[in-house]
Amino acid sequence: MSSITPLRAAKGGAVSILSVLKDFGNFRAVDDVSIEIRPNEFFTLLGPSGCGKTTLLRMLAGFEAPSDDKILLDGTDISMLPPNKRPINTVFQNYALFPHMTVAENIGFGLKMLGKSAAEISSSVEEMLRLVRLENAGNRSVTQLSGGQQQRIALARALAPKPKLLLLDEPLSALDLKLRKSMQIELKRLQQETEITFIFVTHDQEEALTMSDRIAVLNGGKVLQIGSAPDIYEHPADRFVAGFIGETNFLEGDLMSSADGVGTVALRCGPVVEALTAKSVASSGAVTIVVRPEHLELVAPGSPQAVDATVEQIVYFGTDTHVHARLSDGTALTIRQQNRPGPKEGIAVGRTIGVTIPPRVAQILKD
């Protein structure tokens, strides 16, 4: 059973998922998941396809019931409440707008179903149009809107009844890259202005890192780590989290000593490095360290405490360049360099480069 104490908040929107299980026949989609989501938080469920994130979202919405234990909203068990009895709205991947209705009619639909007066609906629709910055679009058909505008209308419709909780099921996946990036900023703004708890489901690490107050990383139906974006990126709990969140280099070595959160590791490829460690890591023995590409430094081949590698590919991304190289033992490395004006270093495919790991930028992973 979970040790979580259910949250109860004055404004509402506190969620406690307590040791929840969900089985489909013999397949366990969600396995003993416990998560505490704070009121007015932008919380993301992140993981690959089949990890259980969408099933968890569907249980929050009321479209699926837990096989065991419960889900609380502001301290009240909602596990068996039907969707229409929950103060929760959902924005789906396909938006689900009504094509025969105007923008204003779409936004006001939920309020109409709740029996609100025409004056209340009109006032709320105007408020929502201002919130999503589409003040003059009320009389337009939703079929005349761009993908980004339709996304905003779907959000406005979901927010109009002022739910305690807004669920977002990969709502940005159909947008092009530039629009997706702008909508990430827009979603975060909307969450902050409305002070509604947002629970966002995605497989996109960049979306999660950009928008979230906290992230839960799931795999195989289990929660592997919960933390802020910097916590998860800089201090991954295990090899899966490290590899799933952004680009990562893994290097094998032997832990020689450890004290005060820092370990000295003799890498199999040669150098001795200082790496951050966790209390749960043993004081000696074989270990794996993880180091992000932006923390590696290029030096002349043969430099002290450097390991030589052969450049296999150079990929230009505009703001930075990724150098893909390989060590003599076959280990692949990615080095990320920020692009600056002026002459470039003489790095070319087939050349030998030196790579160093500065002190305390790598992390020792626990077994």
mmCIF file of C-alpha atoms in Angstrom:
data_model
loop_
_atom_site.group_PDB
_atom_site.id
_atom_site.type_symbol
_atom_site.label_atom_id
_atom_site.label_comp_id
_atom_site.label_asym_id
_atom_site.label_seq_id
_atom_site.Cartn_x
_atom_site.Cartn_y
_atom_site.Cartn_z
ATOM 1 C CA MET A 1 0.000 0.000 0.000
ATOM 2 C CA SER A 2 1.018 3.613 -0.585
ATOM 3 C CA SER A 3 2.555 5.738 2.169
ATOM 4 C CA ILE A 4 1.179 8.895 0.523
ATOM 5 C CA THR A 5 -1.010 11.110 2.701
ATOM 6 C CA PRO A 6 -3.852 12.328 0.466
ATOM 7 C CA LEU A 7 -3.699 16.055 -0.236
ATOM 8 C CA ARG A 8 -6.643 18.291 0.560
ATOM 9 C CA ALA A 9 -6.566 21.811 -0.852
ATOM 10 C CA ALA A 10 -8.785 24.868 -0.357
ATOM 11 C CA LYS A 11 -8.809 25.787 -4.059
ATOM 12 C CA GLY A 12 -9.075 22.194 -5.200
ATOM 13 C CA GLY A 13 -7.271 20.122 -7.766
ATOM 14 C CA ALA A 14 -5.144 17.966 -5.450
ATOM 15 C CA VAL A 15 -4.909 14.383 -6.740
ATOM 16 C CA SER A 16 -3.774 11.316 -4.812
ATOM 17 C CA ILE A 17 -3.288 8.118 -6.802
ATOM 18 C CA LEU A 18 -2.919 5.387 -4.200
ATOM 19 C CA SER A 19 -1.314 2.051 -5.153
ATOM 20 C CA VAL A 20 -3.518 1.821 -8.239
ATOM 21 C CA LEU A 21 -3.591 -1.317 -10.378
ATOM 22 C CA LYS A 22 -5.239 -1.824 -13.758
ATOM 23 C CA ASP A 23 -5.474 -5.195 -15.454
ATOM 24 C CA PHE A 24 -6.793 -6.049 -18.905
ATOM 25 C CA GLY A 25 -7.197 -9.803 -18.697
ATOM 26 C CA ASN A 26 -3.764 -11.179 -17.838
ATOM 27 C CA PHE A 27 -2.002 -7.959 -18.846
ATOM 28 C CA ARG A 28 -1.181 -5.453 -16.104
ATOM 29 C CA ALA A 29 -1.206 -1.984 -17.678
ATOM 30 C CA VAL A 30 -0.746 -0.012 -14.440
ATOM 31 C CA ASP A 31 1.215 -1.657 -11.642
ATOM 32 C CA ASP A 32 0.988 -0.313 -8.072
ATOM 33 C CA VAL A 33 1.226 3.353 -9.069
ATOM 34 C CA SER A 34 1.215 5.996 -6.331
ATOM 35 C CA ILE A 35 1.462 9.671 -7.286
ATOM 36 C CA GLU A 36 0.636 12.817 -5.353
ATOM 37 C CA ILE A 37 -0.248 15.776 -7.588
ATOM 38 C CA ARG A 38 -0.385 19.196 -5.976
ATOM 39 C CA PRO A 39 -3.164 21.719 -6.577
ATOM 40 C CA ASN A 40 -2.533 24.189 -9.422
ATOM 41 C CA GLU A 41 0.378 22.096 -10.710
ATOM 42 C CA PHE A 42 1.355 21.323 -14.304
ATOM 43 C CA PHE A 43 2.101 17.617 -13.948
ATOM 44 C CA THR A 44 3.214 15.407 -16.835
ATOM 45 C CA LEU A 45 2.944 11.639 -17.262
ATOM 46 C CA LEU A 46 5.850 10.800 -19.560
ATOM 47 C CA GLY A 47 6.840 7.507 -21.108
ATOM 48 C CA PRO A 48 6.995 5.375 -24.255
ATOM 49 C CA SER A 49 4.005 3.749 -25.923
ATOM 50 C CA GLY A 50 2.486 1.068 -23.718
ATOM 51 C CA CYS A 51 3.940 2.409 -20.461
ATOM 52 C CA GLY A 52 0.511 2.933 -18.843
ATOM 53 C CA LYS A 53 0.296 6.728 -19.004
ATOM 54 C CA THR A 54 -2.871 6.900 -21.127
ATOM 55 C CA THR A 55 -4.558 4.174 -19.079
ATOM 56 C CA LEU A 56 -3.798 6.183 -15.954
ATOM 57 C CA LEU A 57 -5.276 9.293 -17.571
ATOM 58 C CA ARG A 58 -8.410 7.363 -18.565
ATOM 59 C CA MET A 59 -8.842 6.235 -14.947
ATOM 60 C CA LEU A 60 -8.575 9.853 -13.799
ATOM 61 C CA ALA A 61 -11.208 10.852 -16.366
ATOM 62 C CA GLY A 62 -13.523 7.996 -15.366
ATOM 63 C CA PHE A 63 -13.340 6.107 -18.666
ATOM 64 C CA GLU A 64 -11.685 3.157 -16.898
ATOM 65 C CA ALA A 65 -11.992 1.943 -13.305
ATOM 66 C CA PRO A 66 -8.981 0.798 -11.266
ATOM 67 C CA SER A 67 -8.703 -2.947 -10.732
ATOM 68 C CA ASP A 68 -7.531 -2.247 -7.192
ATOM 69 C CA ASP A 69 -7.227 0.679 -4.767
ATOM 70 C CA LYS A 70 -8.316 4.211 -5.466
ATOM 71 C CA ILE A 71 -7.925 7.729 -6.810
ATOM 72 C CA LEU A 72 -8.749 10.740 -4.647
ATOM 73 C CA LEU A 73 -9.550 14.289 -5.733
ATOM 74 C CA ASP A 74 -9.264 16.768 -2.852
ATOM 75 C CA GLY A 75 -9.476 13.854 -0.437
ATOM 76 C CA THR A 76 -12.659 12.353 -1.944
ATOM 77 C CA ASP A 77 -12.594 8.926 -3.574
ATOM 78 C CA ILE A 78 -13.654 9.348 -7.220
ATOM 79 C CA SER A 79 -12.572 5.895 -8.425
ATOM 80 C CA MET A 80 -16.092 4.722 -9.235
ATOM 81 C CA LEU A 81 -17.683 8.048 -10.176
ATOM 82 C CA PRO A 82 -18.870 8.245 -13.808
ATOM 83 C CA PRO A 83 -17.096 10.839 -15.984
ATOM 84 C CA ASN A 84 -20.042 13.265 -15.969
ATOM 85 C CA LYS A 85 -20.008 13.389 -12.158
ATOM 86 C CA ARG A 86 -16.338 14.386 -11.921
ATOM 87 C CA PRO A 87 -15.173 18.045 -11.918
ATOM 88 C CA ILE A 88 -12.664 17.027 -14.576
ATOM 89 C CA ASN A 89 -12.399 17.856 -18.278
ATOM 90 C CA THR A 90 -10.235 16.305 -20.990
ATOM 91 C CA VAL A 91 -8.602 17.692 -24.128
ATOM 92 C CA PHE A 92 -8.039 14.903 -26.641
ATOM 93 C CA GLN A 93 -5.450 14.502 -29.365
ATOM 94 C CA ASN A 94 -8.061 15.088 -32.097
ATOM 95 C CA TYR A 95 -9.709 18.061 -30.247
ATOM 96 C CA ALA A 96 -13.261 16.639 -30.834
ATOM 97 C CA LEU A 97 -14.730 20.014 -31.833
ATOM 98 C CA PHE A 98 -18.270 20.123 -33.264
ATOM 99 C CA PRO A 99 -17.976 21.139 -36.955
ATOM 100 C CA HIS A 100 -21.627 22.261 -37.222
ATOM 101 C CA MET A 101 -21.202 24.774 -34.374
ATOM 102 C CA THR A 102 -19.520 28.163 -34.268
ATOM 103 C CA VAL A 103 -16.479 28.774 -32.099
ATOM 104 C CA ALA A 104 -18.649 30.399 -29.414
ATOM 105 C CA GLU A 105 -21.141 27.513 -29.475
ATOM 106 C CA ASN A 106 -18.312 25.004 -29.090
ATOM 107 C CA ILE A 107 -16.883 26.844 -26.090
ATOM 108 C CA GLY A 108 -20.295 27.222 -24.454
ATOM 109 C CA PHE A 109 -21.448 23.646 -25.060
ATOM 110 C CA GLY A 110 -20.338 22.256 -21.703
ATOM 111 C CA LEU A 111 -21.882 25.177 -19.835
ATOM 112 C CA LYS A 112 -25.156 24.624 -21.685
ATOM 113 C CA MET A 113 -25.140 20.959 -20.636
ATOM 114 C CA LEU A 114 -24.654 22.124 -17.036
ATOM 115 C CA GLY A 115 -27.810 24.239 -17.306
ATOM 116 C CA LYS A 116 -26.132 27.637 -17.124
ATOM 117 C CA SER A 117 -28.115 30.685 -18.204
ATOM 118 C CA ALA A 118 -27.572 32.333 -21.574
ATOM 119 C CA ALA A 119 -26.013 35.353 -19.846
ATOM 120 C CA GLU A 120 -23.586 33.165 -17.889
ATOM 121 C CA ILE A 121 -22.627 31.255 -21.029
ATOM 122 C CA SER A 122 -22.071 34.437 -23.039
ATOM 123 C CA SER A 123 -19.911 35.967 -20.305
ATOM 124 C CA SER A 124 -17.833 32.806 -19.913
ATOM 125 C CA VAL A 125 -17.359 32.430 -23.678
ATOM 126 C CA GLU A 126 -16.078 36.010 -23.903
ATOM 127 C CA GLU A 127 -13.724 35.346 -20.993
ATOM 128 C CA MET A 128 -12.383 32.176 -22.607
ATOM 129 C CA LEU A 129 -11.879 33.846 -25.997
ATOM 130 C CA ARG A 130 -9.828 36.556 -24.297
ATOM 131 C CA LEU A 131 -7.873 33.930 -22.389
ATOM 132 C CA VAL A 132 -6.869 32.066 -25.570
ATOM 133 C CA ARG A 133 -6.387 35.345 -27.480
ATOM 134 C CA LEU A 134 -9.063 34.724 -30.122
ATOM 135 C CA GLU A 135 -11.432 37.541 -29.146
ATOM 136 C CA ASN A 136 -12.833 38.070 -32.654
ATOM 137 C CA ALA A 137 -13.352 34.419 -33.593
ATOM 138 C CA GLY A 138 -16.609 33.699 -31.758
ATOM 139 C CA ASN A 139 -18.878 33.702 -34.821
ATOM 140 C CA ARG A 140 -16.532 31.749 -37.074
ATOM 141 C CA SER A 141 -16.921 28.093 -37.977
ATOM 142 C CA VAL A 142 -14.311 25.864 -36.362
ATOM 143 C CA THR A 143 -13.625 24.400 -39.813
ATOM 144 C CA GLN A 144 -12.215 27.794 -40.848
ATOM 145 C CA LEU A 145 -9.565 27.740 -38.116
ATOM 146 C CA SER A 146 -5.954 26.627 -38.312
ATOM 147 C CA GLY A 147 -4.717 23.652 -36.291
ATOM 148 C CA GLY A 148 -3.297 25.917 -33.614
ATOM 149 C CA GLN A 149 -6.529 27.913 -33.376
ATOM 150 C CA GLN A 150 -8.585 24.719 -33.109
ATOM 151 C CA GLN A 151 -6.294 23.609 -30.305
ATOM 152 C CA ARG A 152 -6.968 26.850 -28.445
ATOM 153 C CA ILE A 153 -10.731 26.475 -28.883
ATOM 154 C CA ALA A 154 -10.587 22.913 -27.538
ATOM 155 C CA LEU A 155 -8.719 24.252 -24.507
ATOM 156 C CA ALA A 156 -11.203 27.094 -24.064
ATOM 157 C CA ARG A 157 -14.148 24.667 -24.176
ATOM 158 C CA ALA A 158 -12.513 22.427 -21.569
ATOM 159 C CA LEU A 159 -11.651 25.362 -19.296
ATOM 160 C CA ALA A 160 -15.005 27.177 -19.541
ATOM 161 C CA PRO A 161 -16.771 25.114 -16.804
ATOM 162 C CA LYS A 162 -13.775 25.831 -14.515
ATOM 163 C CA PRO A 163 -12.942 22.198 -13.698
ATOM 164 C CA LYS A 164 -10.730 21.304 -10.767
ATOM 165 C CA LEU A 165 -8.602 19.183 -13.067
ATOM 166 C CA LEU A 166 -7.771 19.374 -16.783
ATOM 167 C CA LEU A 167 -6.446 16.250 -18.498
ATOM 168 C CA LEU A 168 -4.510 16.626 -21.756
ATOM 169 C CA ASP A 169 -3.996 13.488 -23.844
ATOM 170 C CA GLU A 170 -1.068 14.248 -26.207
ATOM 171 C CA PRO A 171 -2.915 17.314 -27.582
ATOM 172 C CA LEU A 172 0.087 18.749 -29.468
ATOM 173 C CA SER A 173 1.123 15.687 -31.455
ATOM 174 C CA ALA A 174 -0.783 16.654 -34.630
ATOM 175 C CA LEU A 175 0.794 20.122 -34.868
ATOM 176 C CA ASP A 176 3.881 21.023 -36.871
ATOM 177 C CA LEU A 177 7.132 21.622 -34.980
ATOM 178 C CA LYS A 178 7.034 25.421 -34.886
ATOM 179 C CA LEU A 179 3.386 25.544 -33.830
ATOM 180 C CA ARG A 180 3.958 22.797 -31.274
ATOM 181 C CA LYS A 181 6.721 24.819 -29.632
ATOM 182 C CA SER A 182 4.574 27.964 -29.460
ATOM 183 C CA MET A 183 1.652 25.966 -28.013
ATOM 184 C CA GLN A 184 3.927 24.612 -25.281
ATOM 185 C CA ILE A 185 4.454 28.175 -24.070
ATOM 186 C CA GLU A 186 0.739 28.911 -24.500
ATOM 187 C CA LEU A 187 -0.332 25.881 -22.454
ATOM 188 C CA LYS A 188 1.940 26.838 -19.590
ATOM 189 C CA ARG A 189 0.579 30.396 -19.656
ATOM 190 C CA LEU A 190 -3.014 29.139 -19.572
ATOM 191 C CA GLN A 191 -2.285 26.862 -16.640
ATOM 192 C CA GLN A 192 -0.658 29.655 -14.658
ATOM 193 C CA GLU A 193 -3.451 32.149 -15.392
ATOM 194 C CA THR A 194 -6.329 29.777 -14.613
ATOM 195 C CA GLU A 195 -4.621 28.129 -11.598
ATOM 196 C CA ILE A 196 -6.192 24.816 -12.608
ATOM 197 C CA THR A 197 -4.313 21.567 -12.116
ATOM 198 C CA PHE A 198 -3.151 20.267 -15.516
ATOM 199 C CA ILE A 199 -2.195 16.619 -16.037
ATOM 200 C CA PHE A 200 -0.489 16.219 -19.387
ATOM 201 C CA VAL A 201 0.275 12.919 -21.133
ATOM 202 C CA THR A 202 3.081 12.711 -23.686
ATOM 203 C CA HIS A 203 5.909 10.576 -25.029
ATOM 204 C CA ASP A 204 7.774 13.730 -26.075
ATOM 205 C CA GLN A 205 10.601 14.500 -23.640
ATOM 206 C CA GLU A 206 10.990 18.084 -24.849
ATOM 207 C CA GLU A 207 7.320 18.848 -24.209
ATOM 208 C CA ALA A 208 7.613 17.460 -20.696
ATOM 209 C CA LEU A 209 10.815 19.347 -19.887
ATOM 210 C CA THR A 210 9.481 22.624 -21.313
ATOM 211 C CA MET A 211 6.112 22.829 -19.565
ATOM 212 C CA SER A 212 6.061 20.726 -16.421
ATOM 213 C CA ASP A 213 6.347 21.692 -12.787
ATOM 214 C CA ARG A 214 6.962 18.003 -12.146
ATOM 215 C CA ILE A 215 7.182 14.868 -14.269
ATOM 216 C CA ALA A 216 6.455 11.201 -13.594
ATOM 217 C CA VAL A 217 8.443 8.880 -15.864
ATOM 218 C CA LEU A 218 6.648 5.579 -16.479
ATOM 219 C CA ASN A 219 7.689 2.317 -18.087
ATOM 220 C CA GLY A 220 6.054 -1.093 -18.018
ATOM 221 C CA GLY A 221 3.145 0.219 -15.957
ATOM 222 C CA LYS A 222 5.402 1.453 -13.146
ATOM 223 C CA VAL A 223 6.544 4.902 -12.046
ATOM 224 C CA LEU A 224 10.336 5.007 -12.209
ATOM 225 C CA GLN A 225 10.923 8.587 -11.069
ATOM 226 C CA ILE A 226 9.003 11.702 -10.065
ATOM 227 C CA GLY A 227 10.658 15.098 -9.970
ATOM 228 C CA SER A 228 11.123 18.491 -11.546
ATOM 229 C CA ALA A 229 12.466 18.726 -15.084
ATOM 230 C CA PRO A 230 16.011 19.608 -13.877
ATOM 231 C CA ASP A 231 15.926 16.785 -11.302
ATOM 232 C CA ILE A 232 15.002 14.158 -13.867
ATOM 233 C CA TYR A 233 17.342 15.423 -16.588
ATOM 234 C CA GLU A 234 20.364 15.989 -14.357
ATOM 235 C CA HIS A 235 19.812 13.213 -11.798
ATOM 236 C CA PRO A 236 18.071 10.267 -13.517
ATOM 237 C CA ALA A 237 17.054 7.465 -11.184
ATOM 238 C CA ASP A 238 18.194 4.633 -13.446
ATOM 239 C CA ARG A 239 19.483 3.733 -16.887
ATOM 240 C CA PHE A 240 16.047 3.789 -18.520
ATOM 241 C CA VAL A 241 15.243 7.309 -17.307
ATOM 242 C CA ALA A 242 18.700 8.542 -18.300
ATOM 243 C CA GLY A 243 18.354 7.105 -21.793
ATOM 244 C CA PHE A 244 14.744 8.157 -22.325
ATOM 245 C CA ILE A 245 15.170 11.795 -21.291
ATOM 246 C CA GLY A 246 17.356 13.479 -23.896
ATOM 247 C CA GLU A 247 20.586 12.214 -25.436
ATOM 248 C CA THR A 248 22.935 10.409 -23.080
ATOM 249 C CA ASN A 249 26.352 8.780 -23.011
ATOM 250 C CA PHE A 250 26.908 5.661 -20.897
ATOM 251 C CA LEU A 251 30.419 4.661 -19.839
ATOM 252 C CA GLU A 252 31.482 1.649 -17.787
ATOM 253 C CA GLY A 253 34.047 1.808 -15.022
ATOM 254 C CA ASP A 254 35.053 0.834 -11.491
ATOM 255 C CA LEU A 255 34.233 2.926 -8.436
ATOM 256 C CA MET A 256 37.482 3.482 -6.538
ATOM 257 C CA SER A 257 36.152 5.612 -3.670
ATOM 258 C CA SER A 258 33.081 7.588 -2.653
ATOM 259 C CA ALA A 259 32.486 10.369 -0.113
ATOM 260 C CA ASP A 260 30.121 13.314 0.337
ATOM 261 C CA GLY A 261 28.121 12.541 -2.785
ATOM 262 C CA VAL A 262 31.134 12.321 -5.107
ATOM 263 C CA GLY A 263 32.745 9.141 -6.413
ATOM 264 C CA THR A 264 36.052 8.579 -8.164
ATOM 265 C CA VAL A 265 35.600 6.256 -11.136
ATOM 266 C CA ALA A 266 38.307 4.612 -13.226
ATOM 267 C CA LEU A 267 36.694 4.300 -16.644
ATOM 268 C CA ARG A 268 37.353 1.179 -18.697
ATOM 269 C CA CYS A 269 38.309 3.458 -21.589
ATOM 270 C CA GLY A 270 41.143 4.989 -19.556
ATOM 271 C CA PRO A 271 40.486 8.272 -17.718
ATOM 272 C CA VAL A 272 39.724 8.657 -14.020
ATOM 273 C CA VAL A 273 36.766 10.989 -13.384
ATOM 274 C CA GLU A 274 34.897 12.509 -10.468
ATOM 275 C CA ALA A 275 31.170 11.793 -10.730
ATOM 276 C CA LEU A 276 28.158 12.578 -8.590
ATOM 277 C CA THR A 277 26.745 9.634 -6.712
ATOM 278 C CA ALA A 278 23.671 8.738 -4.688
ATOM 279 C CA LYS A 279 23.501 7.255 -1.199
ATOM 280 C CA SER A 280 22.123 4.006 -2.609
ATOM 281 C CA VAL A 281 25.215 3.415 -4.773
ATOM 282 C CA ALA A 282 27.751 0.951 -3.354
ATOM 283 C CA SER A 283 31.123 2.322 -2.206
ATOM 284 C CA SER A 284 33.092 0.218 -4.688
ATOM 285 C CA GLY A 285 32.747 -2.138 -7.639
ATOM 286 C CA ALA A 286 31.645 -1.961 -11.256
ATOM 287 C CA VAL A 287 29.455 1.028 -12.122
ATOM 288 C CA THR A 288 27.954 2.857 -15.083
ATOM 289 C CA ILE A 289 28.232 6.612 -15.358
ATOM 290 C CA VAL A 290 25.927 8.803 -17.412
ATOM 291 C CA VAL A 291 27.113 12.070 -18.953
ATOM 292 C CA ARG A 292 25.126 14.399 -21.190
ATOM 293 C CA PRO A 293 26.580 15.349 -24.602
ATOM 294 C CA GLU A 294 26.760 19.054 -23.700
ATOM 295 C CA HIS A 295 29.050 18.273 -20.751
ATOM 296 C CA LEU A 296 31.748 16.555 -22.802
ATOM 297 C CA GLU A 297 34.661 18.701 -23.987
ATOM 298 C CA LEU A 298 36.769 18.322 -27.121
ATOM 299 C CA VAL A 299 40.553 18.547 -26.746
ATOM 300 C CA ALA A 300 43.609 17.547 -28.742
ATOM 301 C CA PRO A 301 44.121 13.778 -29.103
ATOM 302 C CA GLY A 302 46.417 12.363 -26.443
ATOM 303 C CA SER A 303 45.685 15.124 -23.906
ATOM 304 C CA PRO A 304 45.928 14.214 -20.191
ATOM 305 C CA GLN A 305 42.770 12.556 -18.823
ATOM 306 C CA ALA A 306 41.279 12.473 -22.317
ATOM 307 C CA VAL A 307 40.076 9.485 -24.277
ATOM 308 C CA ASP A 308 40.658 9.397 -28.013
ATOM 309 C CA ALA A 309 37.745 8.753 -30.363
ATOM 310 C CA THR A 310 37.147 8.656 -34.109
ATOM 311 C CA VAL A 311 34.561 11.028 -35.576
ATOM 312 C CA GLU A 312 31.846 9.105 -37.455
ATOM 313 C CA GLN A 313 29.238 11.775 -38.124
ATOM 314 C CA ILE A 314 28.739 15.522 -37.679
ATOM 315 C CA VAL A 315 25.162 16.839 -37.488
ATOM 316 C CA TYR A 316 24.454 20.571 -37.664
ATOM 317 C CA PHE A 317 21.345 21.790 -35.776
ATOM 318 C CA GLY A 318 21.714 25.551 -36.144
ATOM 319 C CA THR A 319 22.186 26.463 -32.487
ATOM 320 C CA ASP A 320 24.568 23.569 -31.902
ATOM 321 C CA THR A 321 26.443 20.752 -33.612
ATOM 322 C CA HIS A 322 26.384 17.095 -32.550
ATOM 323 C CA VAL A 323 29.605 15.166 -33.062
ATOM 324 C CA HIS A 324 29.085 11.390 -33.092
ATOM 325 C CA ALA A 325 32.296 9.501 -32.357
ATOM 326 C CA ARG A 326 33.418 6.007 -31.365
ATOM 327 C CA LEU A 327 36.030 4.822 -28.880
ATOM 328 C CA SER A 328 38.505 2.072 -29.686
ATOM 329 C CA ASP A 329 36.450 -0.411 -27.629
ATOM 330 C CA GLY A 330 33.359 0.316 -29.756
ATOM 331 C CA THR A 331 31.579 2.602 -27.286
ATOM 332 C CA ALA A 332 29.614 5.366 -29.040
ATOM 333 C CA LEU A 333 29.844 8.956 -27.816
ATOM 334 C CA THR A 334 27.845 12.060 -28.695
ATOM 335 C CA ILE A 335 29.392 15.472 -28.025
ATOM 336 C CA ARG A 336 27.259 18.599 -28.330
ATOM 337 C CA GLN A 337 28.975 21.884 -29.136
ATOM 338 C CA GLN A 338 27.268 25.267 -29.156
ATOM 339 C CA ASN A 339 27.721 27.033 -32.466
ATOM 340 C CA ARG A 340 29.430 30.404 -32.292
ATOM 341 C CA PRO A 341 30.361 32.936 -34.992
ATOM 342 C CA GLY A 342 33.842 32.723 -36.450
ATOM 343 C CA PRO A 343 36.166 29.955 -37.628
ATOM 344 C CA LYS A 344 35.227 26.399 -36.676
ATOM 345 C CA GLU A 345 37.524 23.840 -35.103
ATOM 346 C CA GLY A 346 39.054 21.338 -37.474
ATOM 347 C CA ILE A 347 36.677 18.459 -36.766
ATOM 348 C CA ALA A 348 35.942 16.146 -39.671
ATOM 349 C CA VAL A 349 34.599 12.656 -40.231
ATOM 350 C CA GLY A 350 37.397 10.122 -39.856
ATOM 351 C CA ARG A 351 39.577 12.341 -37.678
ATOM 352 C CA THR A 352 40.744 11.428 -34.187
ATOM 353 C CA ILE A 353 39.614 13.743 -31.395
ATOM 354 C CA GLY A 354 40.239 13.877 -27.662
ATOM 355 C CA VAL A 355 37.268 13.911 -25.276
ATOM 356 C CA THR A 356 37.363 14.866 -21.592
ATOM 357 C CA ILE A 357 34.764 14.723 -18.833
ATOM 358 C CA PRO A 358 34.979 17.714 -16.462
ATOM 359 C CA PRO A 359 34.709 16.947 -12.724
ATOM 360 C CA ARG A 360 31.250 16.358 -11.262
ATOM 361 C CA VAL A 361 29.184 16.617 -14.449
ATOM 362 C CA ALA A 362 28.650 12.850 -14.777
ATOM 363 C CA GLN A 363 26.452 10.783 -12.493
ATOM 364 C CA ILE A 364 26.949 7.272 -11.219
ATOM 365 C CA LEU A 365 23.844 5.173 -11.820
ATOM 366 C CA LYS A 366 22.651 2.767 -9.175
ATOM 367 C CA ASP A 367 22.299 -0.884 -10.133
#
